[in-house]
């Protein structure tokens, strides 16, 4: 029972495998996928939750996002000190328990409280995800590994709109939270057996100011990713299912590029995004091309941030990267919302 209070090593039969680092990546992808799935799937259930509780649903997202952004860097620092593995596993436990609380919330205030608890668990996961990836693989493999982690996030983001409408229509709004429970249970077990101990990591190196350009790139990439996803539902006069499929092309292009295109640099990705804007092609192709460009930029910028930090501060770097992602998401949503209101 000691592993409840301290980090435990991986079983020897796992640690000695040549592919053990990629088992770490696979475990981290559970959290990456689940975090973005939860962020996007809940929006499709807003009307049903609003009708059920007779309340404005905006705080269901705001309470989650505010708590998440505030806690990312402090929890990254805590994980650097006490161990990233144990914080990550407890993050799944908190997130999964809070998801159950959301399902059975007796009132709107209880639902908001459960969403805040969910955000605490999500912050424990996201503050460690990039750090676990970068410390698990050799430096020459980091771009590829970070691309896989970013692809898992994008896949969760794309799956949210597709699953959210179906689950809400078939099983009610509670289903968008219940889906987190089996994923969380599997991830906790996988984390215990597949993640290495990290508390022993010590490094006296100092951070470098390369950090700032990388964070700016991550922020702008996620702003560009989320702005069209927010804007298009208001501008496309088509059935909801068709809109959802069209929007999903953008994060899917992101996921494909992040997983497969590891050599192109930041500027190559920027050129591809610019080309997507000006190409005289159907909208769905524009979105796919833009997603590919952003899928090149985001992992490259993330690698630049993590390479500029000492290994002992990887948790802080992971938190900073996810703060940049969160702020970029908020910026993209804000810009798209302003555009919508300006034309109404």
Coordinates of C-alpha atoms in Angstrom, one line a residue:
X1 CA 0.0 0.0 0.0
X2 CA 3.1 2.2 0.1
X3 CA 2.4 3.5 -3.4
X4 CA -0.5 5.5 -2.2
X5 CA 1.9 8.0 -0.5
X6 CA 5.1 7.6 -2.6
X7 CA 6.2 6.8 -6.1
X8 CA 6.7 3.1 -6.9
X9 CA 9.1 1.9 -9.6
X10 CA 7.8 0.1 -12.7
X11 CA 7.9 -3.7 -12.6
X12 CA 11.3 -4.9 -13.9
X13 CA 9.7 -6.7 -16.8
X14 CA 8.3 -3.4 -18.0
X15 CA 11.4 -1.3 -17.4
X16 CA 13.8 -3.5 -19.3
X17 CA 11.7 -3.5 -22.5
X18 CA 13.2 -1.5 -25.4
X19 CA 9.8 0.1 -26.0
X20 CA 9.2 1.1 -22.3
X21 CA 9.5 4.8 -23.1
X22 CA 6.6 4.5 -25.6
X23 CA 4.5 2.8 -23.0
X24 CA 5.0 6.0 -21.0
X25 CA 3.9 8.0 -24.0
X26 CA 0.8 5.8 -24.4
X27 CA -0.2 6.3 -20.8
X28 CA 0.2 10.1 -21.0
X29 CA -2.0 10.0 -24.1
X30 CA -4.8 8.8 -22.0
X31 CA -4.8 12.0 -20.0
X32 CA -4.1 14.2 -23.1
X33 CA -7.1 12.6 -24.9
X34 CA -9.4 12.7 -21.9
X35 CA -8.7 16.3 -21.0
X36 CA -9.5 17.6 -24.5
X37 CA -12.4 15.3 -24.9
X38 CA -14.0 16.7 -21.7
X39 CA -13.3 20.3 -22.7
X40 CA -15.1 19.9 -26.1
X41 CA -17.7 17.2 -25.4
X42 CA -19.5 19.2 -22.7
X43 CA -20.3 22.1 -25.0
X44 CA -22.8 20.0 -27.0
X45 CA -24.6 19.2 -23.7
X46 CA -25.0 22.9 -22.7
X47 CA -28.6 23.2 -23.9
X48 CA -29.7 20.0 -22.1
X49 CA -28.0 21.1 -18.9
X50 CA -29.4 24.6 -19.1
X51 CA -32.9 23.1 -19.5
X52 CA -32.4 20.6 -16.7
X53 CA -31.0 23.1 -14.1
X54 CA -32.8 26.3 -15.4
X55 CA -29.4 28.1 -15.3
X56 CA -27.0 29.8 -17.6
X57 CA -24.4 27.0 -18.6
X58 CA -21.5 29.4 -19.3
X59 CA -20.1 28.8 -15.8
X60 CA -19.8 25.1 -16.5
X61 CA -16.9 25.9 -18.8
X62 CA -15.6 29.1 -17.1
X63 CA -15.3 27.5 -13.7
X64 CA -13.3 24.6 -15.3
X65 CA -11.0 26.8 -17.4
X66 CA -10.2 29.4 -14.7
X67 CA -9.3 26.7 -12.1
X68 CA -7.2 24.8 -14.7
X69 CA -5.1 27.8 -15.8
X70 CA -4.5 29.0 -12.2
X71 CA -3.3 25.6 -11.0
X72 CA -1.1 24.4 -13.9
X73 CA 2.2 26.0 -13.0
X74 CA 2.0 25.5 -9.2
X75 CA 1.1 21.9 -9.6
X76 CA 4.0 21.5 -12.1
X77 CA 6.3 22.8 -9.4
X78 CA 4.8 20.4 -6.8
X79 CA 5.2 17.5 -9.2
X80 CA 8.9 18.4 -9.7
X81 CA 9.4 18.1 -6.0
X82 CA 7.3 15.1 -4.9
X83 CA 7.3 13.1 -8.1
X84 CA 5.4 13.4 -11.4
X85 CA 4.2 9.9 -11.4
X86 CA 2.3 10.1 -8.2
X87 CA 0.8 13.5 -9.0
X88 CA -0.3 12.2 -12.4
X89 CA -2.0 9.1 -11.0
X90 CA -3.7 11.1 -8.3
X91 CA -4.8 13.5 -11.1
X92 CA -6.7 10.6 -12.8
X93 CA -8.2 9.6 -9.4
X94 CA -9.5 13.2 -8.8
X95 CA -10.7 13.7 -12.3
X96 CA -12.5 10.3 -12.4
X97 CA -14.2 10.9 -9.0
X98 CA -15.2 14.4 -10.0
X99 CA -16.7 13.1 -13.2
X100 CA -18.9 10.7 -11.1
X101 CA -19.9 13.7 -9.0
X102 CA -20.9 15.6 -12.1
X103 CA -23.2 12.7 -13.2
X104 CA -25.0 12.7 -9.9
X105 CA -25.0 16.5 -9.2
X106 CA -28.3 17.3 -7.4
X107 CA -28.2 21.0 -8.4
X108 CA -26.4 23.5 -10.5
X109 CA -24.1 24.7 -7.6
X110 CA -23.1 21.1 -7.0
X111 CA -22.3 20.6 -10.7
X112 CA -20.1 23.7 -10.7
X113 CA -18.3 22.4 -7.6
X114 CA -17.8 19.1 -9.3
X115 CA -16.4 20.9 -12.4
X116 CA -13.9 22.8 -10.3
X117 CA -12.8 19.4 -8.8
X118 CA -12.5 18.0 -12.3
X119 CA -10.3 21.0 -13.2
X120 CA -8.0 20.2 -10.3
X121 CA -7.6 16.7 -11.5
X122 CA -7.1 17.9 -15.1
X123 CA -4.4 20.4 -13.9
X124 CA -2.6 17.5 -12.1
X125 CA -2.6 15.7 -15.4
X126 CA -1.7 18.5 -17.7
X127 CA 1.0 19.9 -15.5
X128 CA 2.9 16.6 -15.8
X129 CA 2.0 15.4 -19.3
X130 CA 4.7 17.1 -21.3
X131 CA 7.3 16.6 -18.6
X132 CA 6.7 12.9 -18.5
X133 CA 7.1 12.7 -22.3
X134 CA 10.3 14.7 -22.5
X135 CA 12.0 12.8 -19.6
X136 CA 11.0 9.4 -20.9
X137 CA 12.6 9.5 -24.3
X138 CA 16.0 10.4 -25.7
X139 CA 16.5 14.0 -26.9
X140 CA 16.4 13.0 -30.6
X141 CA 13.0 11.3 -30.1
X142 CA 11.4 14.2 -28.2
X143 CA 9.8 15.9 -31.2
X144 CA 8.2 12.7 -32.3
X145 CA 7.0 11.9 -28.8
X146 CA 5.6 15.4 -28.2
X147 CA 3.8 15.1 -31.6
X148 CA 2.1 11.9 -30.5
X149 CA 1.0 13.6 -27.2
X150 CA -0.3 16.6 -29.1
X151 CA -2.1 14.3 -31.6
X152 CA -3.9 12.6 -28.7
X153 CA -5.1 16.0 -27.5
X154 CA -6.3 16.9 -31.0
X155 CA -8.0 13.5 -31.4
X156 CA -9.9 14.1 -28.1
X157 CA -10.8 17.6 -29.3
X158 CA -12.1 16.2 -32.6
X159 CA -14.0 13.4 -30.9
X160 CA -15.8 15.7 -28.4
X161 CA -18.3 17.4 -30.9
X162 CA -19.0 14.0 -32.5
X163 CA -19.6 12.1 -29.3
X164 CA -21.2 14.9 -27.4
X165 CA -24.3 15.3 -29.5
X166 CA -24.8 11.5 -29.8
X167 CA -24.4 10.8 -26.1
X168 CA -26.6 13.7 -25.1
X169 CA -29.4 12.7 -27.5
X170 CA -29.3 9.0 -26.6
X171 CA -28.5 8.9 -22.9
X172 CA -28.8 12.5 -21.5
X173 CA -26.3 15.1 -20.6
X174 CA -24.9 13.0 -17.7
X175 CA -23.3 10.6 -20.3
X176 CA -20.8 13.3 -21.4
X177 CA -19.3 13.0 -17.9
X178 CA -19.8 9.3 -17.4
X179 CA -17.7 8.4 -20.4
X180 CA -14.6 9.7 -18.4
X181 CA -15.0 7.0 -15.7
X182 CA -13.8 3.9 -17.6
X183 CA -11.0 5.8 -19.3
X184 CA -9.9 7.1 -15.9
X185 CA -9.9 3.7 -14.2
X186 CA -7.8 2.1 -17.1
X187 CA -5.4 5.1 -17.0
X188 CA -4.8 4.8 -13.2
X189 CA -3.9 1.1 -13.5
X190 CA -1.7 1.8 -16.6
X191 CA 0.0 4.7 -14.8
X192 CA 0.9 2.6 -11.8
X193 CA 2.6 -0.1 -13.9
X194 CA 4.0 1.8 -16.9
X195 CA 5.2 5.2 -15.6
X196 CA 8.7 5.4 -14.1
X197 CA 9.6 7.0 -10.8
X198 CA 10.6 10.7 -11.3
X199 CA 11.2 12.1 -7.8
X200 CA 14.9 11.2 -8.1
X201 CA 15.5 13.6 -11.0
X202 CA 17.8 16.4 -10.0
X203 CA 19.4 19.0 -12.3
X204 CA 21.2 22.2 -11.4
X205 CA 20.8 23.8 -14.8
X206 CA 19.1 27.2 -15.3
X207 CA 16.2 28.0 -17.6
X208 CA 16.9 29.8 -20.9
X209 CA 15.0 32.7 -22.5
X210 CA 14.3 30.5 -25.5
X211 CA 11.3 29.5 -23.5
X212 CA 9.4 32.7 -24.3
X213 CA 9.3 32.4 -28.2
X214 CA 8.3 28.8 -27.8
X215 CA 5.4 29.6 -25.5
X216 CA 4.3 32.4 -27.8
X217 CA 4.2 29.9 -30.7
X218 CA 2.2 27.4 -28.7
X219 CA -0.3 30.2 -27.7
X220 CA -0.8 31.4 -31.3
X221 CA -1.1 27.9 -32.7
X222 CA -3.9 27.0 -30.3
X223 CA -5.6 30.3 -30.9
X224 CA -5.6 29.6 -34.6
X225 CA -6.9 26.1 -33.9
X226 CA -9.8 27.1 -31.8
X227 CA -11.0 30.3 -33.6
X228 CA -12.4 28.5 -36.6
X229 CA -13.9 25.8 -34.4
X230 CA -15.8 28.5 -32.6
X231 CA -16.7 30.6 -35.6
X232 CA -17.9 28.0 -38.1
X233 CA -21.0 26.8 -36.3
X234 CA -22.3 30.4 -36.5
X235 CA -21.4 30.8 -40.2
X236 CA -22.2 27.4 -41.8
X237 CA -25.9 27.1 -42.6
X238 CA -26.0 23.3 -42.7
X239 CA -27.2 20.4 -40.6
X240 CA -25.5 20.1 -37.2
X241 CA -24.0 16.7 -38.1
X242 CA -22.4 18.1 -41.3
X243 CA -21.0 21.1 -39.4
X244 CA -19.5 18.8 -36.8
X245 CA -17.8 16.6 -39.4
X246 CA -16.4 19.7 -41.2
X247 CA -15.0 21.2 -38.0
X248 CA -13.5 17.8 -37.0
X249 CA -11.2 18.0 -40.1
X250 CA -9.2 20.8 -38.5
X251 CA -8.0 18.9 -35.4
X252 CA -7.7 15.7 -37.3
X253 CA -5.3 17.4 -39.7
X254 CA -3.4 18.6 -36.7
X255 CA -3.3 15.1 -35.2
X256 CA -2.0 13.5 -38.5
X257 CA 0.8 16.1 -38.9
X258 CA 1.8 16.0 -35.2
X259 CA 2.2 12.2 -35.4
X260 CA 3.9 11.9 -38.8
X261 CA 5.7 15.1 -39.7
X262 CA 8.6 15.4 -37.3
X263 CA 11.2 17.1 -39.5
X264 CA 9.6 20.3 -40.8
X265 CA 10.2 23.3 -38.6
X266 CA 8.1 26.1 -37.2
X267 CA 8.4 28.3 -40.3
X268 CA 7.4 25.5 -42.6
X269 CA 4.3 25.1 -40.6
X270 CA 3.6 28.8 -40.7
X271 CA 3.9 28.8 -44.5
X272 CA 1.4 25.9 -44.8
X273 CA -1.1 27.7 -42.5
X274 CA -0.8 30.9 -44.7
X275 CA -1.3 28.8 -47.8
X276 CA -4.4 27.3 -46.4
X277 CA -5.9 30.8 -45.9
X278 CA -5.3 31.9 -49.5
X279 CA -5.8 28.7 -51.4
X280 CA -8.9 28.8 -53.7
X281 CA -10.1 25.4 -52.6
X282 CA -13.2 24.1 -50.7
X283 CA -13.5 25.0 -47.1
X284 CA -12.9 21.5 -45.8
X285 CA -9.6 21.3 -47.6
X286 CA -8.6 24.7 -46.3
X287 CA -9.3 23.4 -42.8
X288 CA -7.3 20.2 -43.3
X289 CA -4.3 22.0 -44.6
X290 CA -4.4 24.6 -41.8
X291 CA -4.6 21.7 -39.3
X292 CA -1.5 20.1 -40.8
X293 CA 0.4 23.4 -40.5
X294 CA -0.6 23.9 -36.9
X295 CA 0.2 20.2 -36.2
X296 CA 3.8 21.0 -37.2
X297 CA 4.1 24.3 -35.3
X298 CA 2.7 23.2 -31.9
X299 CA 5.0 20.2 -31.2
X300 CA 8.1 22.1 -32.5
X301 CA 7.4 25.0 -30.2
X302 CA 6.7 22.7 -27.3
X303 CA 10.1 21.0 -27.9
X304 CA 11.8 24.4 -28.0
X305 CA 10.3 25.3 -24.6
X306 CA 11.2 22.0 -22.9
X307 CA 14.7 22.0 -24.4
X308 CA 15.4 25.4 -22.8
X309 CA 14.6 24.1 -19.3
X310 CA 16.6 21.9 -17.0
X311 CA 15.2 18.4 -16.5
X312 CA 14.4 19.1 -12.8
X313 CA 12.1 21.9 -13.9
X314 CA 10.3 19.9 -16.5
X315 CA 7.0 20.0 -14.5
X316 CA 7.1 23.8 -14.5
X317 CA 7.7 23.7 -18.2
X318 CA 4.9 21.3 -18.8
X319 CA 2.6 23.6 -16.8
X320 CA 3.8 26.7 -18.8
X321 CA 3.1 24.9 -22.1
X322 CA -0.4 24.0 -21.0
X323 CA -1.0 27.5 -19.7
X324 CA 0.0 28.8 -23.2
X325 CA -2.4 26.2 -24.7
X326 CA -5.2 27.3 -22.5
X327 CA -4.6 31.0 -23.1
X328 CA -4.4 30.4 -26.8
X329 CA -7.7 28.5 -26.7
X330 CA -9.3 31.4 -24.8
X331 CA -7.9 33.9 -27.2
X332 CA -9.2 32.0 -30.2
X333 CA -12.6 31.7 -28.7
X334 CA -12.7 35.4 -27.8
X335 CA -11.6 36.6 -31.2
X336 CA -14.1 34.3 -33.0
X337 CA -16.9 35.4 -30.6
X338 CA -16.1 39.1 -31.2
X339 CA -16.2 38.5 -35.0
X340 CA -19.7 36.8 -34.6
X341 CA -21.1 39.7 -32.6
X342 CA -19.6 42.3 -34.9
X343 CA -21.7 41.0 -37.8
X344 CA -24.9 40.5 -35.9

